[in-house]
Amino acid sequence: MIENPFYSYENHGPFEFYSLGDFKLEDGGVIPNCKLAFNTFGELNETKDNVIVIPTWFSGTSKDYEAYIGSDRALNPDKYFIIVINQIGNGISSSPHNSPDPISMSNFPNVRIADDVRAQHQLITEHLGINKIALVVGASMGAQQTYEWAVRYPHIVKRAAPIAGTAKNTPHDFLFTETLLEAITSDPGWNGGNYRSHTEVADGLKRHANIWAVMGLSTEFYKQEKWRLFGVESLDEFTNGFLQPLFQSMDPNNLISMGWKWQRGDVSRITDGNLEKALERIKAKVFVMPIDEDMFFPPRDCEAEQKLIPNSELRVINSICGHFALFGGEGEYYHNQIDTHLHELLES
């Protein structure tokens, strides 16, 4: 266990913790006294059927979704009880850097998307007493968890909106992510995951950020100098002054844990590898929402899965920012698209 100020309550709060007890994982490990950090918006109604669940994306926390929530948004806390849940390994919930021995740092066990969703289900049903979810919506790794919710608990989830993510990770995306992770582990300071501070892996985290700069955005983003959307005035300031310091603040083991999980996201594990059979389990109304310029989860991959889901529609989001559209740099242009689709889905 090591300290990292990036994951402080001051940076990522508000949130509260729910203890799952000793949580058994699908790959055989155990997280003793596993904790989920979550934040809520709005009030639960008497019938407990106004619930929206939002899982977090890679490297993200519940703080990142605040821009998606508001009285003028589809995710309206005046109408819905919104629960944003930090995935295991993200640095706020139980994670490599904040867990004590014997699972601290490199000894943190492998966690799967299904483990996250089982843990979230326990929080929702046992702690909050909820057995109906009006909508599960999440982006990127949050989309992977959204699919897992809809497949694993079809009688609970009424609507689902996976944004910029797939139900089963593709071999191409697996390789993308492998490169992201190798950028970290190739740093001598990585030391097998047993560094004394994240600063010892600064070079690896810098390379990790640079790969995101290439694959997380689009070619047109750079041609049109759209880095200005992020409040910077030059390409150098965007990469060296924004992206690199952001990832260099994070814990390498946390990123490795989430990346391993991301690579192996696959709802068909519940149906012996049959993806069509898995997606046929979904009873929710589903809007599949890829981003047109996304190089991690391109629309064609998302559409191929959408065609296997009963009662589903493909709703493509337009953004020159590619996968990084999720950060909302385009402001209302991006958020209005999300809201339009979610409003329609929630009213269906």
GROMACS .gro file of C-alpha atoms in nm:
model
  348
    1MET     CA    1   0.000   0.000   0.000
    2ILE     CA    2   0.129   0.343  -0.094
    3GLU     CA    3  -0.002   0.696  -0.079
    4ASN     CA    4  -0.106   0.879  -0.394
    5PRO     CA    5  -0.263   1.226  -0.358
    6PHE     CA    6  -0.426   1.202  -0.701
    7TYR     CA    7  -0.695   0.972  -0.559
    8SER     CA    8  -0.787   1.198  -0.268
    9TYR     CA    9  -1.140   1.287  -0.167
   10GLU     CA   10  -1.057   1.648  -0.245
   11ASN     CA   11  -0.987   1.558  -0.608
   12HIS     CA   12  -1.260   1.299  -0.668
   13GLY     CA   13  -1.522   1.342  -0.400
   14PRO     CA   14  -1.789   1.336  -0.293
   15PHE     CA   15  -1.823   0.960  -0.253
   16GLU     CA   16  -1.901   0.708   0.017
   17PHE     CA   17  -1.791   0.350   0.070
   18TYR     CA   18  -1.978   0.022   0.089
   19SER     CA   19  -1.794  -0.284   0.221
   20LEU     CA   20  -1.864  -0.608   0.039
   21GLY     CA   21  -1.677  -0.820   0.292
   22ASP     CA   22  -1.436  -1.077   0.154
   23PHE     CA   23  -1.524  -1.067  -0.214
   24LYS     CA   24  -1.450  -1.379  -0.419
   25LEU     CA   25  -1.342  -1.322  -0.779
   26GLU     CA   26  -1.422  -1.526  -1.088
   27ASP     CA   27  -1.056  -1.608  -1.148
   28GLY     CA   28  -1.020  -1.750  -0.797
   29GLY     CA   29  -0.875  -1.463  -0.599
   30VAL     CA   30  -1.026  -1.282  -0.302
   31ILE     CA   31  -1.029  -0.913  -0.208
   32PRO     CA   32  -1.056  -0.900   0.173
   33ASN     CA   33  -1.294  -0.629   0.294
   34CYS     CA   34  -1.353  -0.516  -0.063
   35LYS     CA   35  -1.483  -0.160  -0.080
   36LEU     CA   36  -1.687   0.010  -0.350
   37ALA     CA   37  -1.686   0.388  -0.364
   38PHE     CA   38  -2.001   0.545  -0.503
   39ASN     CA   39  -2.178   0.876  -0.529
   40THR     CA   40  -2.550   0.941  -0.556
   41PHE     CA   41  -2.762   1.220  -0.702
   42GLY     CA   42  -3.132   1.274  -0.641
   43GLU     CA   43  -3.374   1.078  -0.426
   44LEU     CA   44  -3.506   0.723  -0.443
   45ASN     CA   45  -3.882   0.723  -0.495
   46GLU     CA   46  -4.127   0.514  -0.292
   47THR     CA   47  -4.151   0.238  -0.551
   48LYS     CA   48  -3.771   0.232  -0.593
   49ASP     CA   49  -3.798   0.224  -0.971
   50ASN     CA   50  -3.638   0.557  -1.066
   51VAL     CA   51  -3.282   0.423  -1.043
   52ILE     CA   52  -3.003   0.494  -1.291
   53VAL     CA   53  -2.670   0.312  -1.249
   54ILE     CA   54  -2.350   0.450  -1.403
   55PRO     CA   55  -2.020   0.253  -1.392
   56THR     CA   56  -1.687   0.429  -1.447
   57TRP     CA   57  -1.444   0.411  -1.740
   58PHE     CA   58  -1.071   0.329  -1.760
   59SER     CA   59  -0.872   0.557  -1.528
   60GLY     CA   60  -1.190   0.752  -1.452
   61THR     CA   61  -1.382   0.808  -1.130
   62SER     CA   62  -1.733   0.906  -1.033
   63LYS     CA   63  -1.619   1.270  -1.057
   64ASP     CA   64  -1.591   1.240  -1.436
   65TYR     CA   65  -1.965   1.189  -1.482
   66GLU     CA   66  -2.074   1.505  -1.303
   67ALA     CA   67  -2.096   1.692  -1.636
   68TYR     CA   68  -2.344   1.431  -1.761
   69ILE     CA   69  -2.582   1.489  -1.470
   70GLY     CA   70  -2.808   1.789  -1.404
   71SER     CA   71  -3.162   1.921  -1.397
   72ASP     CA   72  -3.120   2.023  -1.762
   73ARG     CA   73  -2.987   1.681  -1.864
   74ALA     CA   74  -3.147   1.346  -1.942
   75LEU     CA   75  -2.972   1.219  -1.630
   76ASN     CA   76  -3.185   1.446  -1.415
   77PRO     CA   77  -3.145   1.414  -1.036
   78ASP     CA   78  -3.478   1.592  -0.987
   79LYS     CA   79  -3.644   1.289  -1.145
   80TYR     CA   80  -3.405   0.998  -1.097
   81PHE     CA   81  -3.193   0.844  -0.824
   82ILE     CA   82  -2.853   0.823  -0.993
   83ILE     CA   83  -2.578   0.599  -0.857
   84VAL     CA   84  -2.228   0.637  -0.999
   85ILE     CA   85  -2.009   0.343  -0.896
   86ASN     CA   86  -1.629   0.339  -0.912
   87GLN     CA   87  -1.504   0.016  -1.064
   88ILE     CA   88  -1.267  -0.203  -0.865
   89GLY     CA   89  -0.907  -0.105  -0.938
   90ASN     CA   90  -0.976   0.257  -1.033
   91GLY     CA   91  -0.792   0.399  -0.731
   92ILE     CA   92  -1.101   0.500  -0.530
   93SER     CA   93  -1.266   0.162  -0.476
   94SER     CA   94  -1.041  -0.125  -0.362
   95SER     CA   95  -0.734  -0.109  -0.584
   96PRO     CA   96  -0.372  -0.227  -0.596
   97HIS     CA   97  -0.224   0.091  -0.451
   98ASN     CA   98  -0.472   0.131  -0.160
   99SER     CA   99  -0.505  -0.234  -0.054
  100PRO     CA  100  -0.306  -0.380   0.236
  101ASP     CA  101  -0.098  -0.697   0.225
  102PRO     CA  102  -0.134  -0.969   0.110
  103ILE     CA  103  -0.298  -0.817  -0.203
  104SER     CA  104  -0.114  -0.487  -0.217
  105MET     CA  105   0.045  -0.356  -0.538
  106SER     CA  106   0.160  -0.635  -0.774
  107ASN     CA  107  -0.017  -0.897  -0.560
  108PHE     CA  108  -0.362  -0.755  -0.636
  109PRO     CA  109  -0.570  -1.035  -0.790
  110ASN     CA  110  -0.710  -1.030  -1.142
  111VAL     CA  111  -1.055  -0.871  -1.155
  112ARG     CA  112  -1.303  -0.917  -1.440
  113ILE     CA  113  -1.585  -0.698  -1.567
  114ALA     CA  114  -1.825  -0.960  -1.431
  115ASP     CA  115  -1.669  -0.918  -1.083
  116ASP     CA  116  -1.739  -0.545  -1.097
  117VAL     CA  117  -2.101  -0.602  -1.189
  118ARG     CA  118  -2.155  -0.871  -0.926
  119ALA     CA  119  -2.012  -0.631  -0.669
  120GLN     CA  120  -2.233  -0.348  -0.793
  121HIS     CA  121  -2.535  -0.579  -0.784
  122GLN     CA  122  -2.463  -0.652  -0.418
  123LEU     CA  123  -2.442  -0.279  -0.345
  124ILE     CA  124  -2.767  -0.209  -0.531
  125THR     CA  125  -2.974  -0.498  -0.396
  126GLU     CA  126  -2.839  -0.568  -0.047
  127HIS     CA  127  -2.725  -0.224   0.065
  128LEU     CA  128  -2.978  -0.002  -0.112
  129GLY     CA  129  -3.266  -0.249  -0.134
  130ILE     CA  130  -3.324  -0.188  -0.505
  131ASN     CA  131  -3.443  -0.458  -0.747
  132LYS     CA  132  -3.539  -0.250  -1.052
  133ILE     CA  133  -3.304  -0.035  -1.257
  134ALA     CA  134  -3.460   0.210  -1.501
  135LEU     CA  135  -3.131   0.256  -1.688
  136VAL     CA  136  -2.772   0.140  -1.682
  137VAL     CA  137  -2.551   0.373  -1.882
  138GLY     CA  138  -2.174   0.381  -1.902
  139ALA     CA  139  -1.896   0.478  -2.139
  140SER     CA  140  -1.589   0.280  -2.254
  141MET     CA  141  -1.518   0.031  -1.972
  142GLY     CA  142  -1.844   0.161  -1.829
  143ALA     CA  143  -2.008   0.033  -2.149
  144GLN     CA  144  -1.851  -0.308  -2.092
  145GLN     CA  145  -2.007  -0.310  -1.745
  146THR     CA  146  -2.339  -0.188  -1.889
  147TYR     CA  147  -2.351  -0.486  -2.123
  148GLU     CA  148  -2.260  -0.720  -1.837
  149TRP     CA  149  -2.545  -0.579  -1.627
  150ALA     CA  150  -2.797  -0.629  -1.908
  151VAL     CA  151  -2.682  -0.985  -1.982
  152ARG     CA  152  -2.624  -1.106  -1.625
  153TYR     CA  153  -2.931  -0.946  -1.465
  154PRO     CA  154  -3.187  -0.918  -1.748
  155HIS     CA  155  -3.492  -0.907  -1.519
  156ILE     CA  156  -3.354  -0.609  -1.323
  157VAL     CA  157  -3.230  -0.383  -1.604
  158LYS     CA  158  -3.513  -0.212  -1.796
  159ARG     CA  159  -3.298   0.001  -2.027
  160ALA     CA  160  -2.930   0.007  -2.118
  161ALA     CA  161  -2.709   0.253  -2.304
  162PRO     CA  162  -2.351   0.138  -2.368
  163ILE     CA  163  -2.153   0.438  -2.496
  164ALA     CA  164  -1.826   0.381  -2.686
  165GLY     CA  165  -1.772   0.022  -2.582
  166THR     CA  166  -1.837  -0.338  -2.678
  167ALA     CA  167  -1.990  -0.645  -2.518
  168LYS     CA  168  -1.692  -0.856  -2.620
  169ASN     CA  169  -1.353  -0.701  -2.669
  170THR     CA  170  -1.202  -0.746  -3.015
  171PRO     CA  171  -0.854  -0.890  -3.085
  172HIS     CA  172  -0.757  -0.555  -3.238
  173ASP     CA  173  -0.857  -0.367  -2.924
  174PHE     CA  174  -0.678  -0.627  -2.710
  175LEU     CA  175  -0.355  -0.539  -2.894
  176PHE     CA  176  -0.418  -0.165  -2.855
  177THR     CA  177  -0.453  -0.210  -2.483
  178GLU     CA  178  -0.151  -0.442  -2.461
  179THR     CA  179   0.062  -0.161  -2.605
  180LEU     CA  180  -0.079   0.081  -2.347
  181LEU     CA  181   0.016  -0.156  -2.068
  182GLU     CA  182   0.360  -0.245  -2.205
  183ALA     CA  183   0.445   0.125  -2.215
  184ILE     CA  184   0.420   0.115  -1.835
  185THR     CA  185   0.574  -0.223  -1.758
  186SER     CA  186   0.877  -0.161  -1.985
  187ASP     CA  187   0.990   0.121  -1.755
  188PRO     CA  188   1.275  -0.008  -1.530
  189GLY     CA  189   1.110   0.182  -1.246
  190TRP     CA  190   0.810  -0.048  -1.275
  191ASN     CA  191   1.016  -0.312  -1.089
  192GLY     CA  192   0.758  -0.584  -1.137
  193GLY     CA  193   0.492  -0.358  -0.990
  194ASN     CA  194   0.677  -0.311  -0.663
  195TYR     CA  195   0.781   0.054  -0.686
  196ARG     CA  196   0.780   0.283  -0.382
  197SER     CA  197   0.603   0.572  -0.559
  198HIS     CA  198   0.421   0.620  -0.889
  199THR     CA  199   0.685   0.883  -0.968
  200GLU     CA  200   0.939   0.603  -1.017
  201VAL     CA  201   0.742   0.496  -1.326
  202ALA     CA  202   0.710   0.848  -1.473
  203ASP     CA  203   0.867   0.755  -1.808
  204GLY     CA  204   0.635   0.459  -1.858
  205LEU     CA  205   0.332   0.665  -1.766
  206LYS     CA  206   0.447   0.931  -2.014
  207ARG     CA  207   0.464   0.673  -2.294
  208HIS     CA  208   0.121   0.545  -2.187
  209ALA     CA  209  -0.015   0.900  -2.222
  210ASN     CA  210   0.145   0.942  -2.564
  211ILE     CA  211  -0.028   0.629  -2.696
  212TRP     CA  212  -0.357   0.770  -2.571
  213ALA     CA  213  -0.274   1.091  -2.759
  214VAL     CA  214  -0.249   0.891  -3.081
  215MET     CA  215  -0.534   0.641  -3.043
  216GLY     CA  216  -0.772   0.824  -2.812
  217LEU     CA  217  -0.841   1.101  -3.061
  218SER     CA  218  -0.882   1.133  -3.438
  219THR     CA  219  -0.662   1.250  -3.723
  220GLU     CA  220  -0.900   1.539  -3.790
  221PHE     CA  221  -0.874   1.644  -3.425
  222TYR     CA  222  -0.509   1.726  -3.488
  223LYS     CA  223  -0.550   1.860  -3.842
  224GLN     CA  224  -0.807   2.111  -3.721
  225GLU     CA  225  -0.612   2.195  -3.402
  226LYS     CA  226  -0.905   2.092  -3.189
  227TRP     CA  227  -0.680   2.052  -2.886
  228ARG     CA  228  -0.798   2.407  -2.815
  229LEU     CA  229  -1.125   2.247  -2.694
  230PHE     CA  230  -0.928   2.133  -2.389
  231GLY     CA  231  -0.821   2.484  -2.294
  232VAL     CA  232  -0.468   2.469  -2.440
  233GLU     CA  233  -0.307   2.674  -2.716
  234SER     CA  234  -0.067   2.427  -2.880
  235LEU     CA  235  -0.014   2.061  -2.956
  236ASP     CA  236   0.284   2.059  -2.721
  237GLU     CA  237   0.075   2.199  -2.440
  238PHE     CA  238  -0.196   1.937  -2.505
  239THR     CA  239   0.040   1.639  -2.491
  240ASN     CA  240   0.319   1.759  -2.260
  241GLY     CA  241   0.115   1.993  -2.042
  242PHE     CA  242  -0.216   1.809  -2.016
  243LEU     CA  243  -0.217   1.438  -2.110
  244GLN     CA  244   0.125   1.341  -1.977
  245PRO     CA  245   0.086   1.507  -1.635
  246LEU     CA  246  -0.265   1.357  -1.605
  247PHE     CA  247  -0.150   0.998  -1.647
  248GLN     CA  248   0.176   1.058  -1.458
  249SER     CA  249  -0.038   1.141  -1.154
  250MET     CA  250  -0.200   0.797  -1.155
  251ASP     CA  251  -0.089   0.469  -1.005
  252PRO     CA  252   0.065   0.225  -1.257
  253ASN     CA  253  -0.070  -0.089  -1.088
  254ASN     CA  254  -0.420   0.054  -1.097
  255LEU     CA  255  -0.392   0.116  -1.471
  256ILE     CA  256  -0.253  -0.234  -1.528
  257SER     CA  257  -0.537  -0.390  -1.326
  258MET     CA  258  -0.804  -0.202  -1.521
  259GLY     CA  259  -0.631  -0.267  -1.852
  260TRP     CA  260  -0.617  -0.643  -1.791
  261LYS     CA  261  -0.989  -0.634  -1.717
  262TRP     CA  262  -1.065  -0.421  -2.023
  263GLN     CA  263  -0.880  -0.661  -2.254
  264ARG     CA  264  -1.086  -0.957  -2.135
  265GLY     CA  265  -1.429  -0.794  -2.127
  266ASP     CA  266  -1.666  -1.057  -2.267
  267VAL     CA  267  -2.031  -1.109  -2.176
  268SER     CA  268  -2.029  -1.446  -2.353
  269ARG     CA  269  -1.832  -1.603  -2.068
  270ILE     CA  270  -2.173  -1.660  -1.910
  271THR     CA  271  -2.287  -1.865  -2.214
  272ASP     CA  272  -1.974  -2.073  -2.280
  273GLY     CA  273  -1.839  -1.829  -2.537
  274ASN     CA  274  -2.157  -1.792  -2.744
  275LEU     CA  275  -2.193  -1.415  -2.790
  276GLU     CA  276  -2.523  -1.434  -2.977
  277LYS     CA  277  -2.675  -1.647  -2.703
  278ALA     CA  278  -2.546  -1.407  -2.437
  279LEU     CA  279  -2.689  -1.098  -2.605
  280GLU     CA  280  -3.021  -1.273  -2.661
  281ARG     CA  281  -3.054  -1.285  -2.281
  282ILE     CA  282  -3.103  -0.907  -2.274
  283LYS     CA  283  -3.459  -0.799  -2.198
  284ALA     CA  284  -3.382  -0.428  -2.169
  285LYS     CA  285  -3.451  -0.169  -2.435
  286VAL     CA  286  -3.099  -0.090  -2.558
  287PHE     CA  287  -2.948   0.207  -2.740
  288VAL     CA  288  -2.597   0.117  -2.857
  289MET     CA  289  -2.408   0.448  -2.881
  290PRO     CA  290  -2.065   0.434  -3.049
  291ILE     CA  291  -1.863   0.744  -3.140
  292ASP     CA  292  -1.801   0.783  -3.512
  293GLU     CA  293  -1.428   0.869  -3.485
  294ASP     CA  294  -1.349   0.621  -3.205
  295MET     CA  295  -1.047   0.404  -3.289
  296PHE     CA  296  -1.085   0.182  -2.983
  297PHE     CA  297  -1.450   0.089  -3.030
  298PRO     CA  298  -1.542   0.182  -3.390
  299PRO     CA  299  -1.911   0.191  -3.486
  300ARG     CA  300  -1.884  -0.117  -3.709
  301ASP     CA  301  -1.779  -0.331  -3.410
  302CYS     CA  302  -2.061  -0.190  -3.199
  303GLU     CA  303  -2.317  -0.232  -3.479
  304ALA     CA  304  -2.227  -0.598  -3.529
  305GLU     CA  305  -2.318  -0.662  -3.165
  306GLN     CA  306  -2.624  -0.438  -3.171
  307LYS     CA  307  -2.775  -0.651  -3.447
  308LEU     CA  308  -2.767  -0.948  -3.207
  309ILE     CA  309  -2.959  -0.766  -2.931
  310PRO     CA  310  -3.339  -0.787  -2.931
  311ASN     CA  311  -3.520  -0.453  -2.896
  312SER     CA  312  -3.208  -0.247  -2.966
  313GLU     CA  313  -3.111   0.048  -3.183
  314LEU     CA  314  -2.781   0.192  -3.305
  315ARG     CA  315  -2.737   0.560  -3.220
  316VAL     CA  316  -2.402   0.697  -3.343
  317ILE     CA  317  -2.251   0.996  -3.163
  318ASN     CA  318  -2.058   1.240  -3.382
  319SER     CA  319  -1.735   1.377  -3.240
  320ILE     CA  320  -1.403   1.482  -3.387
  321CYS     CA  321  -1.250   1.398  -3.048
  322GLY     CA  322  -1.288   1.024  -3.100
  323HIS     CA  323  -1.282   0.824  -2.778
  324PHE     CA  324  -1.184   1.135  -2.582
  325ALA     CA  325  -1.524   1.282  -2.666
  326LEU     CA  326  -1.620   1.129  -2.332
  327PHE     CA  327  -1.442   1.413  -2.154
  328GLY     CA  328  -1.693   1.658  -2.302
  329GLY     CA  329  -1.444   1.895  -2.465
  330GLU     CA  330  -1.703   1.986  -2.729
  331GLY     CA  331  -1.944   2.098  -2.461
  332GLU     CA  332  -2.310   2.114  -2.555
  333TYR     CA  333  -2.252   1.975  -2.905
  334TYR     CA  334  -2.152   1.643  -2.749
  335HIS     CA  335  -2.376   1.644  -2.442
  336ASN     CA  336  -2.686   1.739  -2.640
  337GLN     CA  337  -2.642   1.428  -2.854
  338ILE     CA  338  -2.611   1.210  -2.546
  339ASP     CA  339  -2.911   1.376  -2.384
  340THR     CA  340  -3.129   1.345  -2.694
  341HIS     CA  341  -3.079   0.970  -2.711
  342LEU     CA  342  -3.104   0.911  -2.335
  343HIS     CA  343  -3.423   1.123  -2.312
  344GLU     CA  344  -3.582   0.909  -2.580
  345LEU     CA  345  -3.465   0.587  -2.420
  346LEU     CA  346  -3.588   0.685  -2.075
  347GLU     CA  347  -3.927   0.785  -2.213
  348SER     CA  348  -3.968   0.459  -2.404
   0.00000   0.00000   0.00000
